[in-house]
XYZ file of C-alpha atoms in Angstrom:
542
model
C 190.739 -48.885 -47.340
C 192.850 -46.086 -48.859
C 192.073 -43.871 -45.897
C 193.026 -46.587 -43.426
C 196.260 -47.247 -45.288
C 197.067 -43.552 -45.165
C 196.407 -43.403 -41.432
C 198.552 -46.458 -40.884
C 201.402 -44.940 -42.879
C 201.230 -41.697 -40.913
C 201.152 -43.546 -37.565
C 204.013 -45.791 -38.546
C 206.057 -42.805 -39.672
C 205.596 -41.176 -36.268
C 205.820 -44.163 -33.927
C 208.913 -45.843 -35.225
C 211.443 -43.012 -34.739
C 209.895 -41.940 -31.412
C 209.802 -45.478 -30.040
C 213.359 -46.103 -31.164
C 214.540 -42.939 -29.396
C 212.678 -43.936 -26.265
C 214.155 -47.433 -26.385
C 217.633 -45.953 -26.779
C 217.062 -43.651 -23.813
C 215.890 -46.565 -21.674
C 218.853 -48.676 -22.717
C 221.195 -45.856 -21.701
C 219.410 -45.704 -18.347
C 220.046 -49.424 -17.856
C 223.747 -48.917 -18.471
C 223.842 -46.010 -16.019
C 222.415 -48.043 -13.095
C 225.147 -48.696 -10.526
C 226.112 -52.277 -9.814
C 225.204 -51.857 -6.158
C 222.051 -50.511 -4.550
C 221.648 -50.198 -0.806
C 218.999 -52.490 0.611
C 216.704 -52.291 3.611
C 218.948 -54.060 6.112
C 221.901 -51.833 5.182
C 219.845 -48.695 5.734
C 218.593 -50.049 9.072
C 222.103 -50.733 10.356
C 223.108 -47.226 9.400
C 220.174 -45.893 11.390
C 221.193 -47.940 14.442
C 224.272 -45.768 14.863
C 222.879 -42.521 13.490
C 219.313 -42.186 14.745
C 219.200 -39.690 17.651
C 215.870 -41.018 18.966
C 217.290 -44.500 19.551
C 220.467 -42.982 21.007
C 218.397 -41.057 23.550
C 216.492 -44.216 24.506
C 219.741 -46.157 24.908
C 221.232 -43.584 27.274
C 217.964 -43.432 29.197
C 218.251 -47.189 29.746
C 221.854 -46.851 30.909
C 220.796 -44.157 33.358
C 217.960 -46.322 34.684
C 220.359 -49.208 35.393
C 222.156 -46.966 37.875
C 219.077 -46.761 40.077
C 219.775 -50.249 41.482
C 223.241 -49.482 42.933
C 221.924 -46.143 44.133
C 219.093 -47.857 45.994
C 221.431 -50.585 47.316
C 223.643 -47.900 48.858
C 220.780 -47.031 51.216
C 221.447 -50.083 53.428
C 225.228 -50.364 53.007
C 227.737 -48.706 55.385
C 229.165 -45.271 54.738
C 232.659 -44.144 55.788
C 233.631 -40.476 56.078
C 236.988 -38.942 56.921
C 237.242 -35.269 57.829
C 240.318 -33.238 58.746
C 241.088 -29.664 59.744
C 244.144 -27.517 60.332
C 244.056 -24.071 61.980
C 246.572 -21.308 62.562
C 245.615 -18.413 64.856
C 247.516 -15.112 65.006
C 246.864 -12.452 67.659
C 248.183 -9.822 70.119
C 247.937 -10.674 73.832
C 248.322 -8.087 76.650
C 249.101 -9.587 80.078
C 247.731 -7.497 82.993
C 249.440 -8.001 86.500
C 247.265 -9.157 89.385
C 245.957 -6.546 91.896
C 247.839 -5.977 95.233
C 246.471 -7.092 98.594
C 245.873 -3.546 99.800
C 244.942 -0.472 97.904
C 247.197 1.884 100.028
C 250.593 1.604 101.519
C 251.925 3.806 104.503
C 255.598 4.684 104.708
C 255.662 5.331 108.617
C 253.544 5.362 111.757
C 251.143 2.985 113.253
C 247.484 2.764 113.228
C 245.182 2.520 116.258
C 244.233 -0.939 117.188
C 241.259 -1.647 119.531
C 240.962 2.005 120.595
C 244.509 2.335 122.133
C 245.976 5.781 121.669
C 249.557 5.696 120.507
C 252.140 7.984 122.102
C 254.670 9.972 120.136
C 257.794 11.923 121.223
C 257.906 15.667 121.073
C 260.957 15.404 119.000
C 260.571 14.928 115.321
C 260.266 11.402 114.038
C 263.549 9.666 113.599
C 263.706 7.158 110.910
C 267.143 5.871 111.706
C 267.494 2.300 112.859
C 268.753 3.325 116.306
C 265.942 5.568 117.147
C 263.614 4.480 119.920
C 260.285 5.664 121.128
C 260.165 7.137 124.692
C 257.001 7.462 126.716
C 255.651 10.962 126.754
C 252.468 12.740 127.170
C 249.703 11.520 125.065
C 249.042 13.592 122.055
C 246.175 13.768 119.739
C 246.477 11.155 116.990
C 245.299 13.582 114.406
C 248.150 15.868 115.175
C 250.836 13.220 115.216
C 249.950 11.222 112.038
C 252.384 12.009 109.293
C 251.047 13.709 106.264
C 253.547 11.885 104.040
C 251.320 8.878 103.447
C 250.995 7.662 99.820
C 248.264 5.681 98.247
C 248.741 2.989 95.611
C 245.906 4.397 93.649
C 247.888 7.572 92.991
C 250.920 5.655 91.778
C 251.455 5.520 87.935
C 251.970 1.849 86.929
C 253.250 1.421 83.320
C 251.176 -0.836 80.930
C 252.932 -3.977 79.677
C 253.703 -4.266 75.952
C 251.376 -6.588 73.864
C 252.844 -9.917 72.805
C 252.530 -11.571 69.371
C 251.030 -15.035 69.805
C 250.708 -17.912 67.309
C 248.504 -20.930 68.099
C 248.383 -23.955 65.804
C 245.867 -26.795 65.879
C 244.814 -29.698 63.700
C 242.596 -32.749 63.885
C 240.870 -35.510 61.934
C 237.867 -37.793 62.387
C 237.129 -41.167 60.752
C 233.471 -42.207 61.051
C 231.595 -45.337 59.953
C 227.790 -45.460 59.829
C 225.949 -48.746 59.292
C 222.171 -48.622 58.827
C 220.458 -51.355 60.816
C 216.774 -50.587 60.408
C 215.769 -48.456 57.399
C 212.463 -49.587 55.858
C 212.565 -46.865 53.197
C 215.864 -48.176 51.818
C 214.519 -51.683 51.173
C 211.368 -50.355 49.511
C 213.468 -48.038 47.339
C 215.568 -51.009 46.250
C 212.472 -52.923 45.139
C 211.175 -49.806 43.385
C 214.458 -49.441 41.470
C 213.996 -52.902 39.953
C 210.603 -51.859 38.573
C 212.094 -48.653 37.178
C 214.789 -50.624 35.338
C 212.199 -52.966 33.826
C 210.183 -49.949 32.752
C 213.227 -48.446 31.015
C 213.925 -51.762 29.278
C 210.380 -51.830 27.906
C 210.781 -48.240 26.704
C 214.024 -49.136 24.934
C 212.363 -52.154 23.316
C 209.596 -49.900 22.054
C 212.185 -47.449 20.691
C 213.890 -50.293 18.811
C 210.639 -51.442 17.222
C 209.690 -47.861 16.405
C 213.039 -47.446 14.641
C 212.413 -50.565 12.550
C 209.026 -49.220 11.519
C 210.348 -45.724 10.837
C 213.244 -47.028 8.740
C 211.034 -49.394 6.752
C 208.400 -46.704 6.228
C 210.945 -44.094 5.142
C 212.727 -46.605 2.898
C 209.607 -47.711 1.040
C 208.266 -44.154 0.910
C 211.342 -43.245 -1.128
C 210.910 -46.325 -3.324
C 207.224 -45.573 -3.947
C 207.880 -41.861 -4.525
C 210.638 -42.639 -7.010
C 208.387 -45.176 -8.706
C 205.747 -42.472 -9.024
C 208.298 -40.183 -10.667
C 209.198 -42.912 -13.152
C 205.552 -43.550 -13.907
C 204.985 -39.809 -14.363
C 207.912 -39.626 -16.799
C 206.559 -42.555 -18.747
C 203.162 -40.867 -18.785
C 204.791 -37.664 -20.035
C 206.452 -39.542 -22.882
C 203.280 -41.350 -23.807
C 201.127 -38.207 -23.783
C 203.822 -36.322 -25.684
C 203.808 -39.015 -28.359
C 200.039 -38.784 -28.534
C 200.226 -34.980 -28.802
C 202.743 -35.176 -31.633
C 200.593 -37.720 -33.416
C 197.514 -35.516 -33.025
C 199.393 -32.551 -34.496
C 200.650 -34.628 -37.418
C 197.185 -35.996 -38.147
C 195.701 -32.510 -37.932
C 198.265 -31.228 -40.421
C 197.345 -33.899 -42.941
C 193.636 -33.468 -42.269
C 192.873 -36.810 -40.648
C 191.954 -35.369 -37.204
C 190.434 -32.232 -35.788
C 191.993 -29.471 -33.750
C 190.024 -30.764 -30.763
C 192.324 -33.780 -30.604
C 195.312 -31.463 -30.489
C 193.819 -29.366 -27.674
C 192.874 -32.440 -25.667
C 196.342 -33.918 -26.020
C 197.937 -30.573 -25.132
C 195.742 -30.259 -22.021
C 196.529 -33.804 -20.933
C 200.257 -33.234 -21.520
C 200.314 -30.154 -19.265
C 198.359 -32.042 -16.605
C 200.828 -34.913 -16.791
C 203.707 -32.451 -16.495
C 202.167 -30.962 -13.343
C 201.763 -34.449 -11.881
C 205.401 -35.237 -12.623
C 206.548 -32.042 -10.849
C 204.418 -32.966 -7.842
C 205.876 -36.484 -7.833
C 209.423 -35.101 -7.935
C 208.679 -32.790 -5.014
C 207.239 -35.716 -3.048
C 210.368 -37.753 -3.777
C 212.615 -35.011 -2.424
C 210.536 -34.803 0.761
C 210.715 -38.568 1.305
C 214.459 -38.592 0.675
C 214.918 -35.863 3.287
C 212.972 -37.953 5.817
C 215.163 -40.997 5.177
C 218.279 -38.855 5.457
C 217.050 -37.509 8.802
C 216.970 -41.050 10.190
C 220.170 -42.479 8.688
C 222.331 -39.369 8.390
C 222.883 -39.752 4.629
C 220.928 -40.395 1.469
C 221.935 -43.328 -0.773
C 221.827 -42.811 -4.518
C 220.001 -46.068 -5.270
C 217.642 -48.269 -3.272
C 216.596 -51.841 -3.912
C 212.847 -52.311 -4.453
C 210.345 -55.097 -3.940
C 210.201 -57.892 -6.457
C 206.995 -57.778 -8.451
C 206.144 -61.450 -7.974
C 206.609 -61.434 -4.169
C 203.451 -61.113 -2.070
C 203.237 -60.179 1.633
C 202.739 -63.142 3.991
C 199.360 -63.726 5.605
C 198.996 -63.379 9.402
C 199.712 -66.488 11.438
C 197.633 -67.327 13.438
C 194.786 -66.145 11.196
C 192.472 -65.228 14.114
C 192.220 -61.557 15.016
C 191.295 -62.278 18.655
C 194.593 -64.045 19.243
C 196.566 -61.001 18.049
C 194.529 -58.630 20.199
C 195.060 -60.757 23.326
C 198.811 -60.902 22.786
C 198.943 -57.174 22.093
C 197.285 -56.377 25.435
C 199.868 -58.493 27.253
C 203.128 -58.148 25.306
C 203.238 -54.742 23.653
C 206.066 -52.600 25.098
C 203.656 -49.729 25.684
C 201.591 -51.974 27.963
C 204.690 -53.288 29.751
C 205.826 -49.711 30.402
C 202.533 -48.877 32.078
C 202.546 -52.110 34.108
C 205.936 -51.226 35.558
C 204.835 -47.616 36.078
C 201.966 -48.967 38.162
C 204.441 -51.024 40.208
C 206.635 -47.961 40.759
C 203.631 -45.954 41.967
C 202.614 -48.757 44.334
C 206.111 -48.865 45.847
C 206.008 -45.087 46.222
C 202.966 -45.417 48.477
C 204.776 -47.968 50.667
C 207.880 -45.785 50.787
C 205.925 -42.733 51.937
C 204.086 -44.750 54.590
C 207.438 -45.974 55.879
C 208.150 -42.386 56.879
C 206.243 -43.134 60.100
C 208.590 -46.003 61.023
C 211.696 -45.654 63.258
C 215.255 -45.966 61.954
C 218.317 -47.346 63.755
C 221.954 -46.716 62.790
C 225.245 -47.886 64.300
C 228.094 -45.354 64.335
C 231.791 -45.847 65.142
C 234.330 -43.024 64.994
C 238.003 -42.387 65.802
C 239.416 -38.870 66.090
C 242.652 -37.027 66.871
C 242.895 -33.367 68.000
C 246.026 -31.289 68.718
C 246.481 -27.682 69.898
C 249.703 -25.764 70.674
C 247.982 -23.516 73.226
C 245.455 -20.736 73.596
C 245.569 -17.022 72.887
C 244.032 -16.334 76.296
C 246.628 -18.362 78.185
C 249.904 -16.670 79.353
C 251.886 -19.786 78.470
C 251.743 -22.275 75.575
C 250.443 -25.588 76.821
C 250.176 -28.259 74.128
C 247.206 -30.618 74.160
C 246.794 -33.859 72.159
C 243.723 -36.101 72.418
C 242.746 -39.378 70.719
C 239.186 -40.646 71.068
C 237.213 -43.725 69.984
C 233.435 -43.555 70.033
C 230.704 -46.162 69.405
C 227.005 -45.340 69.418
C 223.533 -46.372 68.304
C 221.227 -43.713 66.866
C 217.510 -44.355 67.095
C 215.142 -41.948 65.350
C 211.391 -42.222 65.895
C 209.204 -39.866 63.793
C 206.405 -38.463 65.877
C 204.952 -35.560 63.937
C 206.065 -33.930 60.685
C 203.360 -31.358 60.150
C 201.199 -33.727 58.103
C 203.737 -34.016 55.270
C 203.926 -37.818 55.323
C 200.154 -38.227 55.160
C 200.007 -35.751 52.292
C 202.685 -37.642 50.370
C 200.798 -40.903 50.852
C 197.656 -39.347 49.390
C 199.649 -37.906 46.490
C 201.229 -41.255 45.639
C 197.824 -42.962 45.880
C 196.471 -40.511 43.306
C 199.471 -41.237 41.059
C 198.724 -44.955 41.336
C 195.172 -44.362 40.131
C 196.593 -42.319 37.262
C 198.901 -45.148 36.151
C 196.003 -47.611 36.293
C 193.991 -45.416 33.949
C 196.986 -45.040 31.625
C 197.434 -48.823 31.584
C 193.855 -49.329 30.461
C 194.294 -46.638 27.813
C 197.466 -48.335 26.531
C 195.720 -51.699 26.272
C 192.884 -50.212 24.267
C 195.328 -48.387 22.016
C 197.423 -51.466 21.197
C 194.266 -53.495 20.596
C 193.210 -50.927 17.999
C 196.696 -51.018 16.455
C 196.604 -54.819 16.200
C 193.119 -54.784 14.678
C 194.062 -52.149 12.089
C 197.280 -53.928 11.123
C 195.562 -57.306 10.849
C 192.798 -55.907 8.649
C 195.398 -54.011 6.643
C 197.234 -57.213 5.775
C 194.087 -59.139 4.907
C 192.538 -56.323 2.860
C 195.887 -55.542 1.290
C 196.088 -58.974 -0.280
C 192.679 -58.510 -1.846
C 193.615 -55.020 -3.020
C 196.871 -56.251 -4.605
C 194.998 -58.950 -6.454
C 192.433 -56.469 -7.762
C 195.006 -53.852 -8.794
C 197.140 -56.461 -10.527
C 194.158 -57.423 -12.620
C 193.430 -53.715 -13.199
C 196.963 -53.083 -14.504
C 196.728 -56.059 -16.850
C 193.343 -54.925 -18.126
C 194.520 -51.322 -18.460
C 197.480 -52.386 -20.597
C 195.133 -54.279 -22.881
C 192.825 -51.262 -22.963
C 195.669 -48.942 -23.969
C 196.790 -51.235 -26.760
C 193.232 -51.681 -28.004
C 192.543 -47.940 -27.966
C 195.748 -47.219 -29.829
C 194.801 -49.739 -32.509
C 191.317 -48.300 -32.632
C 192.726 -44.803 -32.990
C 194.906 -45.928 -35.876
C 192.028 -47.502 -37.717
C 189.585 -44.716 -36.879
C 187.273 -46.449 -34.428
C 188.670 -44.545 -31.410
C 189.531 -40.903 -30.922
C 192.544 -39.373 -29.249
C 190.846 -38.736 -25.897
C 190.088 -42.449 -25.616
C 193.772 -43.294 -25.847
C 194.681 -40.574 -23.348
C 192.096 -41.771 -20.853
C 193.233 -45.365 -21.181
C 196.850 -44.382 -20.600
C 195.956 -42.268 -17.600
C 194.015 -45.176 -16.135
C 196.968 -47.496 -16.688
C 199.479 -45.238 -14.977
C 197.111 -44.590 -12.060
C 196.660 -48.339 -11.601
C 200.436 -48.846 -11.677
C 200.928 -46.211 -8.962
C 198.164 -47.674 -6.814
C 199.529 -51.198 -7.155
C 203.035 -50.152 -6.118
C 201.660 -48.303 -3.099
C 199.333 -51.178 -2.119
C 202.138 -53.749 -2.162
C 204.378 -51.608 0.016
C 201.563 -50.708 2.401
C 200.618 -54.370 2.848
C 204.197 -55.276 3.737
C 204.257 -52.384 6.220
C 201.015 -53.555 7.807
C 202.632 -56.950 8.338
C 205.499 -55.285 10.199
C 203.058 -53.214 12.266
C 201.116 -56.351 13.157
C 204.247 -57.953 14.616
C 205.106 -54.717 16.404
C 201.637 -54.668 17.982
C 202.498 -57.780 20.012
C 206.087 -56.731 20.689
C 207.943 -59.314 18.570
C 209.212 -57.129 15.696
C 212.996 -57.467 15.324
C 215.838 -57.106 12.863
C 215.218 -60.698 11.717
C 211.888 -59.586 10.247
C 213.662 -56.885 8.245
C 216.225 -59.447 7.070
C 213.393 -61.687 5.871
C 211.766 -58.784 4.033
C 215.140 -57.835 2.605
C 215.187 -61.152 0.727
C 212.212 -59.889 -1.295
C 214.161 -56.923 -2.698
C 215.977 -56.671 -6.000
C 218.141 -54.083 -7.699
C 215.936 -52.109 -10.030
C 215.943 -48.533 -11.197
C 214.050 -47.210 -8.161
C 211.031 -49.434 -8.454
C 210.555 -49.820 -12.247
C 212.304 -52.518 -14.181
C 213.872 -50.638 -17.067
C 214.437 -53.805 -19.042
C 210.729 -54.622 -18.967
C 209.855 -51.055 -19.992
C 212.170 -51.251 -22.989
C 210.637 -54.566 -24.012
C 207.124 -53.163 -23.817
C 208.045 -50.131 -25.922
C 209.782 -52.255 -28.561
C 206.851 -54.669 -28.750
C 204.391 -51.811 -29.117
C 206.548 -50.321 -31.877
C 206.492 -53.561 -33.843
C 202.738 -54.045 -33.557
C 200.888 -53.805 -36.839
C 197.089 -53.526 -36.770
């Protein structure tokens, strides 16, 4: 009895001041908690405007909507107006026309039809009064004057080049109305499928954002809870180490207890450092999605349990997932796009018919090759039908048809793969919710039992029926159960969100409903409850 009283006195001497200091530290932590902690719905709305992945999906949807007016333009009229204005500068040299004869004689006659001309003995008189008298015939070769001149020997001066300026302008207004274009109508139908495909992709991006935000949010909450648990474990092991040292000094325990407590304290310290590193990593992930990192986050209420699946049949969820999941809808529309591509390529063999009407005006001030400037002005109206019948294109159209047929087979295989994938997702999420409930129930009982085990081992250690390692093991088991319970509750809630996402019905309303289960705590551990536990344990007397 004396020994037990001594042990009790030593334990009381140690526990009271340490517990009081711990209670004071916890009370200060309560006062330092801000009056406002950001909740899940607040973080999600921040991510709506900050997440680059959702932004990219939104702009992709906006771009896809433009495919409909682009396709509609294929069978609407087009109007083009073209104009031109020209100014020509040049040098023009005008050459005179050639004369009728190459030579010109200044006097005398030439023989005509073999008649020999007669000339006077006297020299030729070129006066106007001179007359020719008959005389003896003379040889023509002797009487022809040698003063003849040829035009070819004359030196004609070249005319000077002239600077010419010619101006012209014109414009044409043309309207083209497609009448028969099979490709245009098929393209228009294909554009509708492409828009529906983009809408399904955007819906999937929205649901992915909800899941990513919720996962990142609760990862931070769980990681911070693990840090708090590690700190509490540090304090508990430190208290046990101090007690072991005190008992060893007074001779009531062995040095083995001190070494065991020291080893467990260093291990707990390493676990706390790892938990703090994990918290920083999870905070960085949340900041990547939202653009900033809030100081405090609201956590799940302890008494709130995740809802059970409704309907409770797994087959019903799998059937809906194969029909409604956005991933499946994307592949269904991709299959429709590929089918329309085959029809569009086959339409390359069909004729096209267009109606064209044009009005034009052309003006010219002259021509550089013309000696004079003659203005011309012309206005024309033209109406025509253009029929184009493809006959042979080198086999390109047939090749494109085969290519698009292969792409259709590819989309069919991808559709089947998507259906199998979403069925697996639905099955895993459904089982996760159902098994999560059972796991939460078991871990809750484990935490309760572990708390009782810790208290019992501490009492046993005080009275000598338990050794220090028993208390350390019980505390380690308690803190491990607390960490596992916190993680299991969060994971079960996340599986419920994934189950709704598997059938394509996850929305912001589901986050708002989950947000009602949150409360402002110090990152996942109620400080008030911790203080109460420490104070109660301090006042316990074996």
